[in-house]
Coordinates of C-alpha atoms and ligand atoms in Angstrom, one line a residue:
X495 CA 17.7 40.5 20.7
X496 CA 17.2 39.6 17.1
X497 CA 15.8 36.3 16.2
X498 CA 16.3 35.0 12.8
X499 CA 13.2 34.4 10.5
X500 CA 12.1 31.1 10.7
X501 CA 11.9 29.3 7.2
X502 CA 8.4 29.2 5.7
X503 CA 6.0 26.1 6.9
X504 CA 5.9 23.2 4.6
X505 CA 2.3 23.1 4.1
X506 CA 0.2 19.8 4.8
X507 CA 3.7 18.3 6.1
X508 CA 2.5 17.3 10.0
X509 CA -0.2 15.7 8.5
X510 CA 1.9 13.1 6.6
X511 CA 2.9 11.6 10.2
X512 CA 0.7 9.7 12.5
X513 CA 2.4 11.9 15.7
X514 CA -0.1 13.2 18.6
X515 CA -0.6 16.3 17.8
X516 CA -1.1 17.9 21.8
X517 CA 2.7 17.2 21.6
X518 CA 5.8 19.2 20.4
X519 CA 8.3 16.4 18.9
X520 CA 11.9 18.3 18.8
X521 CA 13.6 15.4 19.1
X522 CA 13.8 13.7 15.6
X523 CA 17.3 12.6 16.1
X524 CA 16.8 10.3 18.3
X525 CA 14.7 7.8 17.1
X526 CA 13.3 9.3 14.0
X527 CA 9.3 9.3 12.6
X528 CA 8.0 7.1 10.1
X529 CA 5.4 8.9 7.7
X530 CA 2.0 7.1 7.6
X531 CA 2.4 6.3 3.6
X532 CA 5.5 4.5 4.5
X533 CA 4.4 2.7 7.7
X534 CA 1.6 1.8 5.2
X535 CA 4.1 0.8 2.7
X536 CA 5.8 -1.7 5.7
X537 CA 2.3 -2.6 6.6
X538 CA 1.4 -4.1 3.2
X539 CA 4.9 -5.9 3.2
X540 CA 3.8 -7.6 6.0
X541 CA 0.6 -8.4 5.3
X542 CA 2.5 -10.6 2.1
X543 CA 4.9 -12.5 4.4
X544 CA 1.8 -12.9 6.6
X545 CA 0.1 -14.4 3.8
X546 CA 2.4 -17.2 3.2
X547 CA 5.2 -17.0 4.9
X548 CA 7.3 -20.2 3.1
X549 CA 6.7 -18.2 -0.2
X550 CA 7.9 -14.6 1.0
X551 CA 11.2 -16.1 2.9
X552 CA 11.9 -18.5 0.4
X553 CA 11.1 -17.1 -3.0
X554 CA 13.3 -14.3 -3.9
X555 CA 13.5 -12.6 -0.7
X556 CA 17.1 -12.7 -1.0
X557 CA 17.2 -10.4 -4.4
X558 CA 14.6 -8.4 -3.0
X559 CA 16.9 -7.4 -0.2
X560 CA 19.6 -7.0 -2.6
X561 CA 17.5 -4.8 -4.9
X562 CA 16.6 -2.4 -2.1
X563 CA 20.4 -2.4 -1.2
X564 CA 21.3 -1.2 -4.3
X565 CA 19.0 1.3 -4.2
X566 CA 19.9 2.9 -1.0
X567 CA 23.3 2.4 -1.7
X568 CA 23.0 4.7 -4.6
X569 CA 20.8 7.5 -2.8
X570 CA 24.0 7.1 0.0
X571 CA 26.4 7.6 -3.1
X572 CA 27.9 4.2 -2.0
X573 CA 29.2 1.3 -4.0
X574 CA 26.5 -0.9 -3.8
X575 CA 28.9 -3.8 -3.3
X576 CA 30.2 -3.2 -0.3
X577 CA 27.4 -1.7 1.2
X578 CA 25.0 -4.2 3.6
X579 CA 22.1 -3.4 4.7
X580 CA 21.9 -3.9 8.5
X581 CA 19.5 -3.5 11.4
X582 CA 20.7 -0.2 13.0
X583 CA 24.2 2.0 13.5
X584 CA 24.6 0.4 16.4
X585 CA 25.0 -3.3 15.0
X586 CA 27.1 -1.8 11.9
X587 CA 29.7 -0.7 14.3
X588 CA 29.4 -4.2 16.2
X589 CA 30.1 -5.7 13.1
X590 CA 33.3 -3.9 12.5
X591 CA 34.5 -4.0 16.0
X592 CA 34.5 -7.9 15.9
X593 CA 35.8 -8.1 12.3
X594 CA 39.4 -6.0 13.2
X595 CA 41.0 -9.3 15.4
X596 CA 42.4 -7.0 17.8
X597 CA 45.1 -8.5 20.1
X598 CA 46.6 -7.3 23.3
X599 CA 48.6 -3.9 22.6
X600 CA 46.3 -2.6 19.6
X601 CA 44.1 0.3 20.6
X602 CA 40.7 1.5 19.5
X603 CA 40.7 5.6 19.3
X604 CA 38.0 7.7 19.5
X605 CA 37.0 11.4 20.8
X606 CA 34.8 12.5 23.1
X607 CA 31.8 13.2 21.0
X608 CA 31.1 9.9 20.3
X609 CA 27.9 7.9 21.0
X610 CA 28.0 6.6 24.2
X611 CA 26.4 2.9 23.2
X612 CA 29.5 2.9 20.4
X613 CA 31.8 3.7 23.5
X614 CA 30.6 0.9 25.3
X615 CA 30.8 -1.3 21.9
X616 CA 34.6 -0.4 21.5
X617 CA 35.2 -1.0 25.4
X618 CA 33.6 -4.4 25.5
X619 CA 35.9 -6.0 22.5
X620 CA 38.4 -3.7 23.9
X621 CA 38.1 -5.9 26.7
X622 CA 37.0 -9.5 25.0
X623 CA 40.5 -8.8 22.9
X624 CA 43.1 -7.4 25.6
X625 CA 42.9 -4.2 23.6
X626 CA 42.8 -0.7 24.9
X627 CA 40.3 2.3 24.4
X628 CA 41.3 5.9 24.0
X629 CA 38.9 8.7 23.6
X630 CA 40.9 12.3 22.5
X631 CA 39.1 15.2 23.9
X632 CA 37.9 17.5 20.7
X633 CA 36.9 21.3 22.1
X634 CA 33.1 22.2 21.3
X635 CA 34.4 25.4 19.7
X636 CA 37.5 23.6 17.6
X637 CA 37.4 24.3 13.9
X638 CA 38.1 21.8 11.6
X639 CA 41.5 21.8 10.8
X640 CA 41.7 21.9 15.0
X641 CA 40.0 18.7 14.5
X642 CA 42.0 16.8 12.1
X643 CA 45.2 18.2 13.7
X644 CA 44.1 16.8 16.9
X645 CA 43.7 13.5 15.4
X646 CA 46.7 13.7 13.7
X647 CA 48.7 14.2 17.4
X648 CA 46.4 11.3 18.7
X649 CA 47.1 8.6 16.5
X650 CA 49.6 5.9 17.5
X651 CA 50.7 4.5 13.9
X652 CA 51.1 0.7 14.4
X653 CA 49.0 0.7 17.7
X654 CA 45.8 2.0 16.6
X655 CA 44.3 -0.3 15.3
X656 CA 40.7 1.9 14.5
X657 CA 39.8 5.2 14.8
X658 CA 35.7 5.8 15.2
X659 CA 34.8 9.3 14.4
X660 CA 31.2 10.6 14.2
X661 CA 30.2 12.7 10.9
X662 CA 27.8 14.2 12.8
X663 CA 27.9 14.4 16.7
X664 CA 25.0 12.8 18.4
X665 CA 25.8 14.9 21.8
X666 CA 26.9 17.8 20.5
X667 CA 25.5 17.9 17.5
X668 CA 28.4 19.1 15.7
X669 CA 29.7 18.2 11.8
X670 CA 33.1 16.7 11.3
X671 CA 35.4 17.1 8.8
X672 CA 35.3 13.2 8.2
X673 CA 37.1 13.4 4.7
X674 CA 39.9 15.4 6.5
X675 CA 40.1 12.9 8.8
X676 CA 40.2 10.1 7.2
X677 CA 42.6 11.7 4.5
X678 CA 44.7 12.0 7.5
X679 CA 44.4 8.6 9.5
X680 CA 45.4 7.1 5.7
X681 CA 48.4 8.9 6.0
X682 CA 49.7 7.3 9.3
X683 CA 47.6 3.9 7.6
X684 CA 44.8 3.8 10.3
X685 CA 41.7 2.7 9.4
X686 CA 38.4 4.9 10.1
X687 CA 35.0 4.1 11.2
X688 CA 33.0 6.9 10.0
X689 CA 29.6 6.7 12.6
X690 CA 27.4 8.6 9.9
X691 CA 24.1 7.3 12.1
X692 CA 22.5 11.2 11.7
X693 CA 23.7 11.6 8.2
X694 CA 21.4 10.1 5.3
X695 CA 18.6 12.5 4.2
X696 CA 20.1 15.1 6.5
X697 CA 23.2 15.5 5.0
X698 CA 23.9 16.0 1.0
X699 CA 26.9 13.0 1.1
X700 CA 28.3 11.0 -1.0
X701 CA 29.8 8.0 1.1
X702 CA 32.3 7.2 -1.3
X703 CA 33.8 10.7 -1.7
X704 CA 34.8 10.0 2.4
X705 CA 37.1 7.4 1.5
X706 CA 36.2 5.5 4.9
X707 CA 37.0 2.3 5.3
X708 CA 34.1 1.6 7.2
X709 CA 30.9 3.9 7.4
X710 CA 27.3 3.3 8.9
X711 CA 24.6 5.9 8.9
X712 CA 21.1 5.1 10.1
X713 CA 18.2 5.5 7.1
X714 CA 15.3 5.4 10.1
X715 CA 16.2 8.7 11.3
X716 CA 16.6 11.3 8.3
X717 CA 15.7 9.6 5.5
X718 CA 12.2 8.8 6.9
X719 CA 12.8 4.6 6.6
X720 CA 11.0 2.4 9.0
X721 CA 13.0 1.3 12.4
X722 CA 15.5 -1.1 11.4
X723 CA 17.0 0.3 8.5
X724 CA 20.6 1.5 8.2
X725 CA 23.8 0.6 5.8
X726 CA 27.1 -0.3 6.6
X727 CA 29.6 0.5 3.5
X728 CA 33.0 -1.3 3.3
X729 CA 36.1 -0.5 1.8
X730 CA 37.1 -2.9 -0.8
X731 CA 40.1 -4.3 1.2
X732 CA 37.7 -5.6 4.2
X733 CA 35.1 -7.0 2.4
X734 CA 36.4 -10.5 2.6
X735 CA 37.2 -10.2 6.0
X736 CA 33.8 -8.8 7.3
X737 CA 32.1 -11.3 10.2
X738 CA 28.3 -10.8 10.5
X739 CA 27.1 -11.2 14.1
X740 CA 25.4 -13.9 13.7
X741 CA 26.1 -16.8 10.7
X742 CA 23.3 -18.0 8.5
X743 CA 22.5 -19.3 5.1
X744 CA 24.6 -16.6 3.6
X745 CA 27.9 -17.6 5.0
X746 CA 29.2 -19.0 1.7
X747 CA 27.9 -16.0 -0.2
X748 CA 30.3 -13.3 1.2
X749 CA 29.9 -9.7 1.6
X750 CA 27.4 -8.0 1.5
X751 CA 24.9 -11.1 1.9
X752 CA 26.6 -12.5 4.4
X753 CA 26.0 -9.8 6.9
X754 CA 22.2 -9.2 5.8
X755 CA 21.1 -12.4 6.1
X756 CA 20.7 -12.7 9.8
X757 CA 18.3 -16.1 10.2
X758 CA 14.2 -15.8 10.4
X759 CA 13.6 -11.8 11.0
X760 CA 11.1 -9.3 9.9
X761 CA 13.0 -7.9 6.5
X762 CA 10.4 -5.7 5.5
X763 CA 11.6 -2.6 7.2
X764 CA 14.2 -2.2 4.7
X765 CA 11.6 -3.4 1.1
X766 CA 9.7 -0.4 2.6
X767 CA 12.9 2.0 3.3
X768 CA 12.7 2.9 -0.9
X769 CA 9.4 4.6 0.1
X770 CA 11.2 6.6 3.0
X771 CA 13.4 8.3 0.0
X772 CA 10.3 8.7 -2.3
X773 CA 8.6 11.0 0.5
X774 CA 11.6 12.6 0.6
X775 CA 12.2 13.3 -2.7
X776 CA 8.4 14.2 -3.2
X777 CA 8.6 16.9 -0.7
X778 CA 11.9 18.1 -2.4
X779 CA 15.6 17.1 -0.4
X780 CA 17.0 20.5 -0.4
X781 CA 13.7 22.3 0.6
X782 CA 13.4 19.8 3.6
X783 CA 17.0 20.3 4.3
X784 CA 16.9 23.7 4.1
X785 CA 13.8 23.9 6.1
X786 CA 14.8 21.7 9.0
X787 CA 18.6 23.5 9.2
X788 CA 16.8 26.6 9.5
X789 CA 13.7 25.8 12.0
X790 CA 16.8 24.4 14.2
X791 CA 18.4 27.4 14.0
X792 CA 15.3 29.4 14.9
X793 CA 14.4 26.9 18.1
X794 CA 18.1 27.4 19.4
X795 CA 18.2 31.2 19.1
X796 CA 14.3 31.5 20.6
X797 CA 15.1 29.3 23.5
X798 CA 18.8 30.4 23.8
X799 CA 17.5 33.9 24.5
X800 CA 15.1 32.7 26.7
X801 CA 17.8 30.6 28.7
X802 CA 19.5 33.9 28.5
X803 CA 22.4 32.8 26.2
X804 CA 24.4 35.0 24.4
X805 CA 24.3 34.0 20.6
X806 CA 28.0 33.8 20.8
X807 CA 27.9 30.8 23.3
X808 CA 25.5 28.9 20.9
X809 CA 27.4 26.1 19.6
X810 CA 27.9 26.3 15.7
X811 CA 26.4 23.3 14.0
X812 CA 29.4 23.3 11.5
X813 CA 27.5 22.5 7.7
X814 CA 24.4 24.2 6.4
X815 CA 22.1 21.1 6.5
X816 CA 22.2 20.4 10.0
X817 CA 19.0 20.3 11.7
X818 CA 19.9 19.6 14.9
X819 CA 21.1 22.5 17.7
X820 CA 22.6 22.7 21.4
X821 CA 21.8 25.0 23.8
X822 CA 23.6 25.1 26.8
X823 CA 21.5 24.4 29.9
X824 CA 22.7 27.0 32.8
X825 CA 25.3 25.3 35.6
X826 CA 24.8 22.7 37.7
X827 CA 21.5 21.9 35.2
X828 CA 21.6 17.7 34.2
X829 CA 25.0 17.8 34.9
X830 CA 24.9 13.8 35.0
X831 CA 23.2 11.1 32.2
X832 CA 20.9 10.4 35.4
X833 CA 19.7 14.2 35.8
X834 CA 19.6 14.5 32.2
X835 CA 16.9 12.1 32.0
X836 CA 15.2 12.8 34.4
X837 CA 15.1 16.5 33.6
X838 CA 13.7 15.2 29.3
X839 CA 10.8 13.5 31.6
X840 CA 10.0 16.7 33.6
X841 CA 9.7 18.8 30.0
X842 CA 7.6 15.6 28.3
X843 CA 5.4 15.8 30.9
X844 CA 4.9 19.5 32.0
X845 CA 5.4 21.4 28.9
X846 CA 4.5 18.4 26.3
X847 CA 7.6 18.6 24.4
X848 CA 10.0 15.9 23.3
X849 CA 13.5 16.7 23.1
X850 CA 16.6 15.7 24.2
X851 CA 18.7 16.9 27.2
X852 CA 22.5 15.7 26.7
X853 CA 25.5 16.0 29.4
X854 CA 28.9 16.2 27.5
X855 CA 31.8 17.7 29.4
X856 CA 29.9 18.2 32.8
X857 CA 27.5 19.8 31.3
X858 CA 23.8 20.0 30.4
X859 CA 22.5 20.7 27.1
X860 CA 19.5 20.4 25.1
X861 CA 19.4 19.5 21.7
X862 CA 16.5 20.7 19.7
X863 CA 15.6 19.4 16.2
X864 CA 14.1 20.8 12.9
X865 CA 11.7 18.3 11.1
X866 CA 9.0 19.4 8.4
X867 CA 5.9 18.2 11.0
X868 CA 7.7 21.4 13.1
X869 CA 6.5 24.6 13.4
X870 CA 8.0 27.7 14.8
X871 CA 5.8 28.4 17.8
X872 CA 6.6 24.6 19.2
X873 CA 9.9 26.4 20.1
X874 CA 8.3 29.4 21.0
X875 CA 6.3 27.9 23.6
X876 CA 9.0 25.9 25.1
X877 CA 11.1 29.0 25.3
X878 CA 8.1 31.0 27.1
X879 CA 7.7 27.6 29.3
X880 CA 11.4 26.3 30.1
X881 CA 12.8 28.8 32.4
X882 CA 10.2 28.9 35.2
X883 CA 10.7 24.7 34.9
X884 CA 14.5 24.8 35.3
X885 CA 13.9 27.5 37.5
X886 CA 11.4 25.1 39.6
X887 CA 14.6 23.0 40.1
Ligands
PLP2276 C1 26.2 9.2 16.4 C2 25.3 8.1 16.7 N1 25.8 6.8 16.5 C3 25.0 5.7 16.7 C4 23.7 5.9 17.0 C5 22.9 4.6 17.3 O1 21.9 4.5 16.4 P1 21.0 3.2 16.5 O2 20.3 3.3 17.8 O3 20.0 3.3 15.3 O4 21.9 2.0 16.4 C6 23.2 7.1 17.2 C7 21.8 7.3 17.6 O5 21.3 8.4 17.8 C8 24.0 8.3 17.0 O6 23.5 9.5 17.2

């Protein structure tokens, strides 16, 4: 079978990251990797507040934050006025959850891709509120207008009171049409909850061109920021009405400060997330992109055929910038989150590769990312490797 070329190496680029080099890492989504010069740049950060610590909370910290808000904000392509920086997706969506009011009748929609910690973020103030949850199934293999017409037939005009829809699948590792969606969910006046956690630096966006009400993406995945780091954007309408999690000095202030400003914590992840977009630019965004859309690509069609897949039964990512690809794992392989995990250990430690092994729809998959510290024969060796392991039970 006929493997695509994989893209040329980015020369030097592995280097640029302090990961152990006896080790594959094909799992970028998941938590991300900080390159040294901007762990360096968050080192040197701290080694200010460290230095006097009254001085760095208390002396401008405030418009320093606000400074590197509107700076991300502008590499997003978001209004930097409703955008707040905040400490992860996963808080961002949190934050929106508890903002809504629901009451007893409203319901939270969202599909069956979605993160599973946002599912259990919806379920608990579905609970704490006498609200319902309702997840529509979305096929694997569903275009887009399948997409948006399946949320169109799922909404409940009146009743739902959110819809959460991912930009880019975590599980499945699949783009959405989230402008069609949220063009459509206007229409029948829902609001939408874009989870964009996988999309800055992977994804050429422009957050306002969405027209979410609400959207979060992560900047300490793609966009190379330190842990810590991601941006929730809010449609004019909610600003005002925007809770943060927990209240501090900002309260008066409003949105966005309101939300940032979360008591004595270690800000310097995001003063140091400007040096995240520097590398990134440096090395050239659509070069990376297209590097790490087309490494993917090569790691799911070398280990596909190795799994035995046919390349028709390798999920289309959807948009030419995603770097992230499923393979399906064969039956009865990590059919549960338990075996799943177990089954990511067994490959980290056997065949020293990191990557991630998702169930969705009672079945295993493996997701395998593109990164410029990749290089093609990572996912050559894991194909050689992987079948006599999954064979091994
Ligand atoms: C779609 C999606 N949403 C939310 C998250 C949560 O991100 P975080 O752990 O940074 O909050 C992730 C993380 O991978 C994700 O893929």
């Amino acid at each position: 079978m006929t493997v695509p070329q994989p893209p040329e190496p980015i020369p030097g680029a592995r280097l640029l990251f302090s990961l152990d080099p006896s080790v594959s890492h094909l799992n970028h989504g998941s938590f991300g990797a900080v390159p040294i010069g901007v762990q360096r740049a968050q080192q040197r950060l701290r080694d200010e507040m460290e230095s006097n610590p009254l001085r760095f909370f208390t002396q401008g910290l405030v418009d320093r934050i606000a400074h590197t808000r509107r700076h991300l904000a502008g590499f997003l392509g978001a209004d930097p006025d409703g955008t707040a920086l905040v400490g992860n997706a996963t808080t961002g969506v949190a934050v929106v959850l508890q903002s809504l009011g629901l009451r007893p009748g409203d319901e939270v929609l969202t599909t069956d891709h979605g993160y599973g910690a946002v599912g259990f973020s919806v379920q608990r103030e579905c609970r704490r509120t006498g609200a319902t949850h309702r997840a529509l199934h979305v096929p694997l293999t569903a275009g887009d207008e399948e997409v948006v017409e399946i949320v169109r037939a799922g909404l409940r005009p009146g009743r739902t009171k959110l819809l959460v829809i991912d930009q880019l699948t975590s599980a499945t590792a699949r783009l959405f049409p989230a402008a069609a969606v949220v063009g459509v969910a206007r229409e029948h006046g829902v609001p939408v909850l874009v989870d964009a956690a996988h999309a800055p630096g992977m994804l050429p966006i422009t957050v306002a061109s969405i027209g979410a009400d609400f959207w979060v993406g992560n900047l300490h995945k793609w966009a190379f920021a330190p842990r810590g780091t991601a941006a929730l954007v809010v449609a004019p309408p909610w600003r005002e009405r925007i809770e943060p999690l927990v209240v501090s000095w900002e309260q008066e202030t409003g949105f966005p400060a309101r939300v940032e400003w979360q008591a004595t914590l270690d800000y310097t992840s995001w003063l140091a997330a400007p040096a995240g977009l520097f590398a990134l630019r440096s090395l050239g965004l659509d070069r990376v992109r297209a590097h790490n859309a087309a490494l993917a690509a090569y790691g799911q069609r070398v280990v596909g055929d190795a799994l035995g897949v046919a390349p028709a039964d390798l999920p289309e990512p959807g948009g030419p910038t995603v770097s992230m690809r499923l393979i399906p794992l064969p039956r009865g392989v990590a059919t549960t989150m338990d075996a799943a995990k177990a089954l990511g250990a067994r490959i980290a430690e056997r065949l020293a590769a990191e990557v991630a092994v998702m169930t969705w729809n009672d079945r295993g998959w493996l997701r395998l990312c593109g990164q410029i510290y990749n290089t093609p024969d990572e996912y050559d060796r894991l194909a050689v490797r992987l079948p006599a392991l999954l064979a091994k039970g």
